[in-house]
Short mmCIF file of C-alpha atoms in Angstrom, two decimals:
data_model
loop_
_atom_site.label_atom_id
_atom_site.label_comp_id
_atom_site.label_asym_id
_atom_site.label_seq_id
_atom_site.Cartn_x
_atom_site.Cartn_y
_atom_site.Cartn_z
CA MET A 586 44.40 -39.50 75.43
CA LEU A 587 48.16 -41.19 75.43
CA ALA A 588 49.32 -38.90 72.44
CA GLN A 589 48.01 -35.51 74.66
CA THR A 590 49.44 -37.18 77.68
CA HIS A 591 52.80 -37.21 75.61
CA ILE A 592 52.40 -33.48 74.03
CA LYS A 593 51.80 -31.93 77.51
CA GLN A 594 55.11 -33.20 78.38
CA GLN A 595 56.68 -31.40 75.53
CA LEU A 596 54.86 -28.15 77.13
CA ASP A 597 56.01 -28.46 79.94
CA ALA A 598 59.28 -28.55 79.51
CA LEU A 599 59.65 -25.47 77.12
CA ARG A 600 58.77 -22.74 80.58
CA HIS A 601 62.11 -22.62 80.66
CA ASP A 602 62.85 -22.77 77.06
CA ARG A 603 63.55 -18.98 75.92
CA THR A 604 63.42 -20.35 72.55
CA LEU A 605 61.23 -16.90 70.64
CA GLY A 606 59.57 -17.20 67.37
CA PHE A 607 56.85 -19.90 66.24
CA VAL A 608 57.17 -24.19 67.79
CA ARG A 609 55.04 -26.99 66.89
CA LEU A 610 54.99 -29.84 69.23
CA ARG A 611 53.95 -32.98 67.59
CA VAL A 612 53.00 -36.28 68.69
CA ALA A 613 52.30 -40.00 66.49
CA CYS A 614 48.83 -40.57 67.60
CA GLU A 615 45.82 -42.88 65.93
CA VAL A 616 42.80 -41.37 64.49
CA ASN A 617 40.94 -43.16 61.92
CA SER A 618 38.38 -40.83 60.47
CA PHE A 619 39.79 -36.82 60.34
CA LEU A 620 36.06 -35.53 59.65
CA GLY A 621 34.86 -37.90 63.02
CA TRP A 622 37.63 -36.53 65.30
CA LEU A 623 37.50 -32.72 64.18
CA ASN A 624 33.15 -32.86 64.15
CA ALA A 625 33.83 -34.09 68.11
CA GLN A 626 35.24 -30.75 69.23
CA PRO A 627 34.76 -28.15 70.74
CA LEU A 628 37.19 -25.74 69.08
CA TYR A 629 36.79 -22.95 66.72
CA PRO A 630 37.14 -22.28 64.17
CA ARG A 631 37.11 -25.89 62.66
CA ILE A 632 38.42 -26.41 59.47
CA TYR A 633 39.38 -29.72 56.92
CA TRP A 634 42.42 -30.02 53.92
CA HIS A 635 42.86 -32.47 51.66
CA ALA A 636 45.02 -31.39 48.44
CA ARG A 637 44.16 -33.28 45.01
CA GLY A 638 45.96 -36.64 45.29
CA GLU A 639 45.87 -39.52 47.76
CA GLU A 640 49.54 -39.07 48.63
CA ARG A 641 48.63 -35.60 49.74
CA PRO A 642 49.10 -34.91 53.31
CA GLU A 643 45.49 -34.50 54.77
CA TYR A 644 44.86 -31.87 58.07
CA VAL A 645 42.54 -30.93 60.18
CA ALA A 646 43.08 -27.25 61.78
CA LEU A 647 41.49 -26.38 65.04
CA GLY A 648 41.28 -23.17 66.85
CA ARG A 649 43.47 -20.03 66.60
CA ILE A 650 46.79 -18.22 67.26
CA HIS A 651 45.87 -15.98 64.98
CA GLU A 652 44.63 -14.64 61.82
CA LEU A 653 45.53 -12.86 58.02
CA THR A 654 42.48 -10.72 57.32
CA ASP A 655 44.61 -8.15 55.33
CA PRO A 656 45.45 -9.73 52.49
CA ALA A 657 48.66 -7.45 52.01
CA HIS A 658 49.59 -9.14 55.03
CA ILE A 659 49.78 -13.04 53.92
CA ALA A 660 53.54 -11.98 52.51
CA ARG A 661 54.53 -12.48 55.98
CA VAL A 662 53.39 -16.22 56.49
CA CYS A 663 57.23 -16.30 54.91
CA ALA A 664 58.77 -13.17 56.26
CA ASN A 665 58.05 -14.05 59.75
CA THR A 666 59.77 -17.18 59.94
CA GLN A 667 63.64 -17.90 60.19
CA ALA A 668 64.61 -20.14 57.42
CA SER A 669 67.08 -22.12 59.71
CA GLN A 670 63.52 -22.95 61.35
CA VAL A 671 63.08 -26.97 61.39
CA ASP A 672 59.18 -25.88 60.92
CA SER A 673 57.24 -23.18 59.44
CA PRO A 674 53.72 -22.16 60.68
CA ARG A 675 51.07 -23.66 58.01
CA TYR A 676 47.54 -20.91 57.68
CA PHE A 677 44.33 -22.37 56.44
CA GLY A 678 42.07 -19.86 54.94
CA GLY A 679 40.81 -18.22 51.73
CA LEU A 680 39.44 -15.73 49.72
CA ALA A 681 36.05 -14.56 48.75
CA PHE A 682 35.51 -14.59 45.17
CA ASP A 683 35.57 -10.82 44.97
CA PRO A 684 37.69 -10.04 47.83
CA ASP A 685 38.22 -6.38 46.76
CA GLN A 686 34.08 -5.71 46.88
CA PRO A 687 32.96 -4.17 50.54
CA PRO A 688 31.05 -6.72 52.71
CA GLN A 689 27.47 -6.27 52.28
CA GLY A 690 26.91 -7.44 55.91
CA ASN A 691 24.92 -10.62 54.50
CA ARG A 692 24.38 -12.46 57.42
CA GLU A 693 24.74 -16.02 55.27
CA TRP A 694 28.47 -15.19 54.94
CA GLN A 695 28.90 -14.02 58.58
CA GLY A 696 32.83 -14.70 59.59
CA PHE A 697 34.07 -15.83 56.70
CA GLY A 698 35.10 -11.95 55.07
CA PRO A 699 36.98 -11.02 52.31
CA CYS A 700 40.05 -12.41 53.38
CA ARG A 701 40.65 -14.95 56.26
CA PHE A 702 43.96 -17.54 56.87
CA VAL A 703 44.03 -18.90 60.44
CA LEU A 704 46.99 -20.20 61.61
CA PRO A 705 45.57 -22.93 63.87
CA ARG A 706 46.65 -23.55 67.64
CA ILE A 707 45.83 -27.44 67.11
CA GLU A 708 46.71 -29.70 64.09
CA LEU A 709 45.91 -33.36 63.00
CA VAL A 710 47.90 -34.21 59.97
CA ARG A 711 48.43 -37.76 58.54
CA ARG A 712 51.42 -38.47 55.87
CA GLY A 713 50.76 -41.71 54.33
CA GLU A 714 50.43 -44.46 57.44
CA CYS A 715 51.32 -41.33 60.24
CA VAL A 716 49.16 -39.33 61.64
CA SER A 717 50.63 -36.88 63.83
CA LEU A 718 48.92 -34.16 66.62
CA CYS A 719 50.44 -31.19 66.51
CA LEU A 720 50.88 -28.08 69.18
CA ASN A 721 51.16 -24.83 67.29
CA LEU A 722 52.70 -21.70 69.75
CA TRP A 723 54.28 -18.55 69.16
CA PHE A 724 56.64 -17.05 71.72
CA ASP A 725 57.62 -13.20 71.84
CA GLU A 726 59.38 -11.55 74.76
CA HIS A 727 56.20 -11.31 76.99
CA ASN A 728 53.94 -13.96 76.04
CA ARG A 729 55.52 -17.42 76.98
CA GLU A 730 52.99 -18.15 80.06
CA ALA A 731 50.02 -17.21 78.09
CA GLU A 732 51.38 -18.99 75.22
CA LEU A 733 51.79 -22.12 77.79
CA ALA A 734 48.66 -21.74 79.51
CA ALA A 735 46.41 -21.27 75.56
CA GLY A 736 48.31 -24.38 74.78
CA HIS A 737 47.51 -26.55 77.69
CA GLN A 738 43.37 -25.27 78.06
CA ALA A 739 43.61 -26.47 73.85
CA LEU A 740 44.66 -29.76 74.39
CA ALA A 741 42.42 -30.09 77.66
CA ALA A 742 39.74 -29.71 75.48
CA LEU A 743 40.44 -32.15 73.02
CA VAL A 744 37.95 -35.20 73.28
CA PRO A 745 38.25 -38.64 71.27
CA GLU A 746 37.10 -39.01 67.65
CA ALA A 747 33.71 -39.97 67.29
CA PRO A 748 31.27 -41.75 64.46
CA LEU A 749 29.62 -39.37 62.42
CA PRO A 750 25.91 -38.25 62.77
CA PRO A 751 24.15 -40.24 59.43
CA LEU A 752 23.30 -38.03 56.64
CA THR A 753 19.81 -39.27 55.85
CA PRO A 754 17.48 -38.26 53.21
CA GLN A 755 16.30 -34.99 53.54
CA GLN A 756 12.76 -33.18 52.74
CA TRP A 757 13.41 -29.78 51.21
CA ARG A 758 12.15 -27.08 49.00
CA ARG A 759 14.36 -25.88 46.30
CA ARG A 760 14.80 -22.40 45.41
CA ASP A 761 17.03 -21.43 42.46
CA ASN A 762 18.76 -17.89 42.26
CA PRO A 763 18.78 -16.84 39.33
CA ASP A 764 15.38 -18.28 38.43
CA LYS A 765 15.41 -19.68 34.65
CA PRO A 766 13.98 -16.36 33.27
CA GLU A 767 16.65 -14.59 34.34
CA TRP A 768 19.26 -16.97 33.60
CA GLN A 769 18.05 -16.99 30.13
CA GLN A 770 18.11 -13.23 29.77
CA LEU A 771 21.67 -13.02 31.15
CA VAL A 772 23.28 -15.28 29.04
CA SER A 773 21.53 -13.16 26.02
CA THR A 774 23.26 -10.38 27.16
CA VAL A 775 26.38 -12.16 27.46
CA THR A 776 26.33 -13.43 23.83
CA ALA A 777 25.11 -10.35 22.18
CA PRO A 778 27.58 -9.30 19.48
CA ASP A 779 28.12 -5.84 21.14
CA PHE A 780 28.69 -7.42 24.37
CA GLN A 781 31.36 -9.90 23.27
CA THR A 782 33.72 -7.39 20.83
CA HIS A 783 34.75 -5.87 24.62
CA THR A 784 33.73 -8.90 26.79
CA PRO A 785 34.15 -12.41 25.01
CA LYS A 786 33.34 -14.98 28.66
CA VAL A 787 31.69 -14.22 31.65
CA VAL A 788 31.52 -17.27 34.09
CA LEU A 789 27.71 -16.50 35.17
CA SER A 790 26.82 -18.70 38.43
CA ARG A 791 23.27 -19.97 40.77
CA GLU A 792 22.61 -20.29 44.09
CA SER A 793 20.27 -23.56 44.77
CA ARG A 794 18.85 -22.90 48.23
CA LEU A 795 17.57 -26.13 49.64
CA GLU A 796 15.45 -24.93 52.43
CA GLY A 797 14.36 -27.34 54.82
CA ALA A 798 17.71 -29.00 54.61
CA ASP A 799 19.39 -29.91 57.96
CA VAL A 800 22.42 -31.42 57.56
CA ASN A 801 25.86 -31.74 59.54
CA PRO A 802 28.86 -30.59 57.15
CA TRP A 803 31.14 -32.80 57.93
CA SER A 804 28.65 -36.10 57.41
CA LEU A 805 28.03 -34.47 54.12
CA LEU A 806 31.67 -33.80 52.79
CA ALA A 807 32.81 -37.32 54.07
CA ARG A 808 30.02 -38.84 51.91
CA TRP A 809 30.71 -36.23 49.40
CA ALA A 810 34.53 -37.11 49.04
CA GLU A 811 33.73 -40.35 48.81
CA ARG A 812 32.78 -39.36 45.12
CA ALA A 813 35.46 -37.15 44.51
CA GLU A 814 38.71 -38.99 43.91
CA GLN A 815 40.37 -36.31 42.22
CA CYS A 816 38.86 -33.54 44.17
CA PHE A 817 40.28 -31.08 46.48
CA ARG A 818 38.51 -31.73 49.74
CA PHE A 819 37.98 -29.06 52.29
CA GLY A 820 35.64 -27.08 54.92
CA PHE A 821 35.46 -24.64 56.79
CA GLN A 822 33.45 -23.72 60.16
CA PHE A 823 34.34 -19.93 61.41
CA GLU A 824 31.22 -20.32 63.89
CA PRO A 825 28.76 -23.32 64.41
CA ASP A 826 26.05 -22.03 62.25
CA HIS A 827 27.68 -21.76 59.01
CA GLY A 828 29.67 -24.53 57.37
CA PHE A 829 31.31 -24.06 53.72
CA ILE A 830 32.10 -27.35 51.82
CA ALA A 831 33.43 -27.67 48.52
CA CYS A 832 34.64 -31.24 46.50
CA SER A 833 36.44 -29.39 44.23
CA PRO A 834 38.32 -30.47 40.81
CA GLU A 835 39.99 -26.86 40.29
CA ARG A 836 43.37 -25.92 41.41
CA LEU A 837 44.34 -22.10 41.00
CA TYR A 838 48.33 -23.13 41.91
CA ARG A 839 51.27 -25.30 43.92
CA ARG A 840 54.06 -23.82 44.73
CA GLU A 841 57.06 -25.97 46.23
CA GLY A 842 59.55 -23.71 46.80
CA ARG A 843 60.10 -21.50 43.32
CA HIS A 844 58.37 -24.12 41.19
CA LEU A 845 54.52 -22.94 40.18
CA PHE A 846 51.86 -25.21 38.99
CA SER A 847 48.96 -24.66 37.68
CA GLU A 848 45.77 -24.92 35.31
CA ALA A 849 43.44 -24.11 33.01
CA LEU A 850 40.26 -26.25 34.30
CA ALA A 851 37.14 -25.11 31.44
CA GLY A 852 35.01 -26.95 29.09
CA THR A 853 32.61 -29.30 30.30
CA ILE A 854 30.80 -32.24 28.61
CA ARG A 855 28.92 -34.82 30.88
CA ARG A 856 30.07 -38.75 31.56
CA SER A 857 27.15 -41.40 30.72
CA GLY A 858 28.30 -44.52 32.88
CA ASP A 859 28.84 -46.13 29.63
CA GLU A 860 33.03 -46.07 28.46
CA ALA A 861 32.37 -46.34 25.21
CA LEU A 862 30.23 -43.41 24.96
CA ASP A 863 32.20 -41.71 27.67
CA ALA A 864 35.26 -41.76 24.77
CA ARG A 865 32.63 -40.09 22.35
CA LEU A 866 31.78 -37.51 24.62
CA ALA A 867 35.24 -36.91 25.27
CA ALA A 868 36.25 -36.67 22.00
CA GLU A 869 32.90 -34.51 21.03
CA LEU A 870 34.47 -32.17 23.97
CA LEU A 871 38.42 -32.29 22.60
CA SER A 872 36.92 -30.99 19.30
CA ASP A 873 33.82 -28.44 20.04
CA SER A 874 35.15 -24.81 19.29
CA LYS A 875 32.60 -23.71 21.49
CA ASN A 876 34.32 -25.18 24.92
CA ARG A 877 38.11 -24.62 23.23
CA LEU A 878 37.85 -21.23 23.07
CA GLU A 879 36.29 -21.00 26.91
CA ASN A 880 39.62 -22.90 27.70
CA ARG A 881 41.63 -21.04 25.27
CA LEU A 882 40.34 -17.51 27.29
CA VAL A 883 41.58 -18.91 30.73
CA HIS A 884 45.02 -20.19 29.57
CA THR A 885 45.83 -17.10 27.40
CA ASP A 886 45.07 -15.12 30.75
CA ILE A 887 46.63 -17.55 33.12
CA LEU A 888 49.91 -17.24 31.34
CA HIS A 889 49.77 -13.22 30.90
CA ARG A 890 48.94 -13.22 34.34
CA LEU A 891 52.28 -15.40 35.17
CA ALA A 892 54.66 -13.72 32.96
CA PRO A 893 55.86 -10.60 35.06
CA LEU A 894 55.82 -13.30 37.89
CA ALA A 895 58.32 -16.36 36.65
CA HIS A 896 59.99 -17.70 33.64
CA ASP A 897 60.54 -21.28 32.04
CA ILE A 898 56.48 -21.00 32.01
CA THR A 899 55.56 -24.30 29.88
CA LEU A 900 51.99 -25.45 28.39
CA THR A 901 50.58 -28.78 27.89
CA GLU A 902 48.01 -29.56 25.40
CA PRO A 903 44.01 -29.42 26.51
CA ARG A 904 43.01 -33.45 28.13
CA ILE A 905 40.64 -34.42 29.44
CA LEU A 906 40.12 -34.77 32.94
CA LYS A 907 37.10 -37.76 33.98
CA LEU A 908 35.44 -37.00 37.13
CA ARG A 909 32.20 -39.25 38.48
CA LEU A 910 29.22 -37.30 36.12
CA LEU A 911 31.33 -35.12 34.47
CA GLN A 912 34.02 -34.49 32.22
CA HIS A 913 36.50 -31.30 31.59
CA LEU A 914 38.81 -29.95 29.03
CA LYS A 915 42.03 -28.99 31.14
CA CYS A 916 46.22 -28.38 30.58
CA ASP A 917 48.35 -27.38 32.29
CA ILE A 918 51.49 -24.82 33.61
CA GLU A 919 54.09 -25.17 35.24
CA ALA A 920 56.77 -22.15 35.60
CA GLU A 921 59.93 -21.20 37.52
CA LEU A 922 59.06 -17.89 40.62
CA HIS A 923 61.50 -15.36 40.37
CA PRO A 924 63.33 -14.53 43.73
CA GLU A 925 60.18 -13.01 46.17
CA VAL A 926 57.53 -13.39 44.58
CA CYS A 927 55.38 -14.74 47.40
CA ASP A 928 51.59 -15.99 47.76
CA TRP A 929 49.93 -13.06 47.85
CA GLN A 930 51.41 -11.61 44.59
CA LEU A 931 50.29 -15.07 43.04
CA LEU A 932 46.88 -14.89 44.55
CA ALA A 933 46.50 -11.30 43.32
CA ALA A 934 47.89 -12.20 39.96
CA LEU A 935 45.95 -15.12 39.81
CA HIS A 936 42.44 -15.29 41.63
CA PRO A 937 39.71 -14.77 39.99
CA THR A 938 40.87 -16.85 37.11
CA PRO A 939 38.77 -16.20 33.58
CA ALA A 940 37.23 -20.28 35.05
CA VAL A 941 35.01 -18.82 37.81
CA GLY A 942 35.02 -14.89 35.98
CA GLY A 943 35.47 -14.48 32.68
CA ALA A 944 37.94 -12.49 30.36
CA PRO A 945 39.16 -9.64 30.52
CA ARG A 946 38.73 -9.95 34.43
CA GLU A 947 37.81 -6.33 34.89
CA SER A 948 34.73 -6.16 32.78
CA ALA A 949 33.63 -9.56 33.47
CA LEU A 950 33.32 -8.50 37.35
CA ALA A 951 31.65 -5.37 36.71
CA PHE A 952 29.25 -7.09 34.97
CA ILE A 953 28.87 -10.24 37.69
CA ARG A 954 28.80 -7.51 40.37
CA ALA A 955 26.28 -5.30 38.55
CA ARG A 956 23.80 -8.33 37.52
CA GLU A 957 24.66 -11.54 39.39
CA PRO A 958 21.32 -11.27 41.77
CA TYR A 959 22.79 -12.85 45.49
CA ASP A 960 26.65 -12.77 46.51
CA ARG A 961 28.95 -15.49 45.85
CA GLY A 962 31.37 -15.05 49.34
CA TRP A 963 33.37 -17.33 49.16
CA TYR A 964 31.88 -19.64 46.41
CA ALA A 965 34.47 -19.53 43.40
CA GLY A 966 36.71 -18.04 46.29
CA ALA A 967 40.69 -18.97 46.55
CA CYS A 968 40.88 -21.57 49.25
CA GLY A 969 43.61 -23.76 50.52
CA MET A 970 46.74 -23.69 52.78
CA LEU A 971 50.04 -21.14 53.06
CA SER A 972 53.24 -22.55 54.24
CA ARG A 973 57.21 -20.38 53.42
CA GLU A 974 57.97 -24.29 52.24
CA THR A 975 54.54 -25.03 50.21
CA SER A 976 51.42 -23.68 49.47
CA GLU A 977 48.16 -24.57 47.52
CA CYS A 978 45.47 -23.30 46.84
CA SER A 979 41.74 -24.63 45.06
CA VAL A 980 39.14 -22.90 43.12
CA ALA A 981 36.03 -23.38 45.34
CA ILE A 982 34.00 -24.31 43.19
CA ARG A 983 31.40 -27.74 43.34
CA SER A 984 30.89 -25.95 46.65
CA ALA A 985 28.34 -25.57 49.13
CA ARG A 986 27.24 -23.74 52.66
CA ILE A 987 25.43 -25.15 55.50
CA ASP A 988 23.29 -23.18 57.56
CA PRO A 989 20.32 -23.73 60.28
CA GLY A 990 17.51 -25.28 58.07
CA ALA A 991 19.34 -25.23 54.56
CA VAL A 992 22.24 -25.49 52.28
CA THR A 993 23.12 -23.70 49.57
CA LEU A 994 24.02 -25.37 45.95
CA PHE A 995 26.58 -22.85 43.68
CA ALA A 996 27.19 -23.75 40.27
CA GLY A 997 28.70 -21.50 37.69
CA ALA A 998 28.94 -22.16 33.15
CA GLY A 999 31.49 -19.81 31.36
CA ILE A 1000 29.56 -17.82 28.75
CA VAL A 1001 31.02 -17.42 25.57
CA ALA A 1002 29.58 -16.67 21.77
CA GLY A 1003 27.92 -19.82 21.01
CA SER A 1004 26.53 -20.40 24.55
CA GLU A 1005 22.34 -21.46 24.71
CA PRO A 1006 20.94 -20.66 27.60
CA ALA A 1007 18.96 -23.96 28.42
CA ALA A 1008 22.21 -26.21 27.45
CA GLU A 1009 24.15 -24.14 29.99
CA TRP A 1010 21.11 -24.22 32.63
CA ALA A 1011 21.25 -27.96 32.17
CA GLU A 1012 25.19 -27.42 32.53
CA LEU A 1013 24.48 -26.14 36.20
CA ASP A 1014 22.74 -28.52 37.27
CA ASN A 1015 24.60 -31.35 36.20
CA LYS A 1016 27.40 -29.76 37.97
CA ILE A 1017 24.93 -29.70 41.23
CA ALA A 1018 23.88 -33.40 41.01
CA ASN A 1019 26.63 -35.01 42.87
CA VAL A 1020 25.45 -33.77 46.09
CA LEU A 1021 21.80 -33.38 45.51
CA SER A 1022 21.93 -37.29 45.00
CA LEU A 1023 23.20 -37.50 48.49
CA LEU A 1024 20.24 -35.10 49.83
CA GLY A 1025 17.85 -37.21 48.70
#
């Protein structure tokens, strides 16, 4: 690859340079399919990130220089880079839904952990029509030769993009956890009047394991993304046997300098494919007291948690977010952060939101820990990119874990007063219908 030759020349020129700290080398290159290029590479971790909105940059991240596994160390993303430097490191990764819980030894989430953000060795970046291949290095007083050698090794391992394996119809057996009777019991418990007095909302969820399905995670994500224009698209393979992918409609937050964007996404109704009927369904959603309550609990909690960290906080009226098969209630939130507020404070304050946990947070989480019959892992976690200038995290809903011989789909529903078990179960099915149709 010509791009590799050019970036190796830049790398060799650093041999007698005495620059310390983070260095990013970049060259222009030509890549058509980022996921095809990613799938061809032998380096791990393998990460894909494309924020919601086609104007947003698209990223592939490969390998690692180092990583953050202690949430408190996320503050170093900003603190370790001099403000005068043109480039700053970008970390890609996520937090589990419940990062405070000790690991359960679940092999299916092996390698993910409560917190894992990676500073990659290699990045592929698309901004508009421009594609760049980047090599990241971090020099200290003693490691220059080792870093140069690691850079050469990573570049030598890169191979050209290749077509993704086809996504073929699968034969699988589905196992839901919780099953329908247990789901009905959980919903009945949460909606009981005595429970509602102290915990008005709990987001219950389900994993649907498709045993016998054997798919390539990046092939599935590529096809899924074609149906998810209004969504964040991302995926993680920390090791070859386990992948986690998502096409999520929900932003946790976006930070541009001191300016913050967040949202309350809660309240769901289907789409029919008929424009007139969809408009009536949207009007029904906007006027439905149960769904308005669910959304109000979410945005009230977010505003409360932002209050110590920001000023000039604004909230829009609920509007309709239309996806391919579903419609959601969405309120936009903007704020100006106080000086010195860092991404870790935002993550600690906002994650998990009542849209995926419940309200109040502590009692809802206590119920989920005690009663939900599986480990959510990174489902409903916070996944994204952190950097000095801009950080953005999505809530990892509409997600799937891919293991050898199985695909596990996840879906949740906010349970409040008036929720009916059968209707909420149907909502879970609606939320996985998009990706289920791709698997035959």
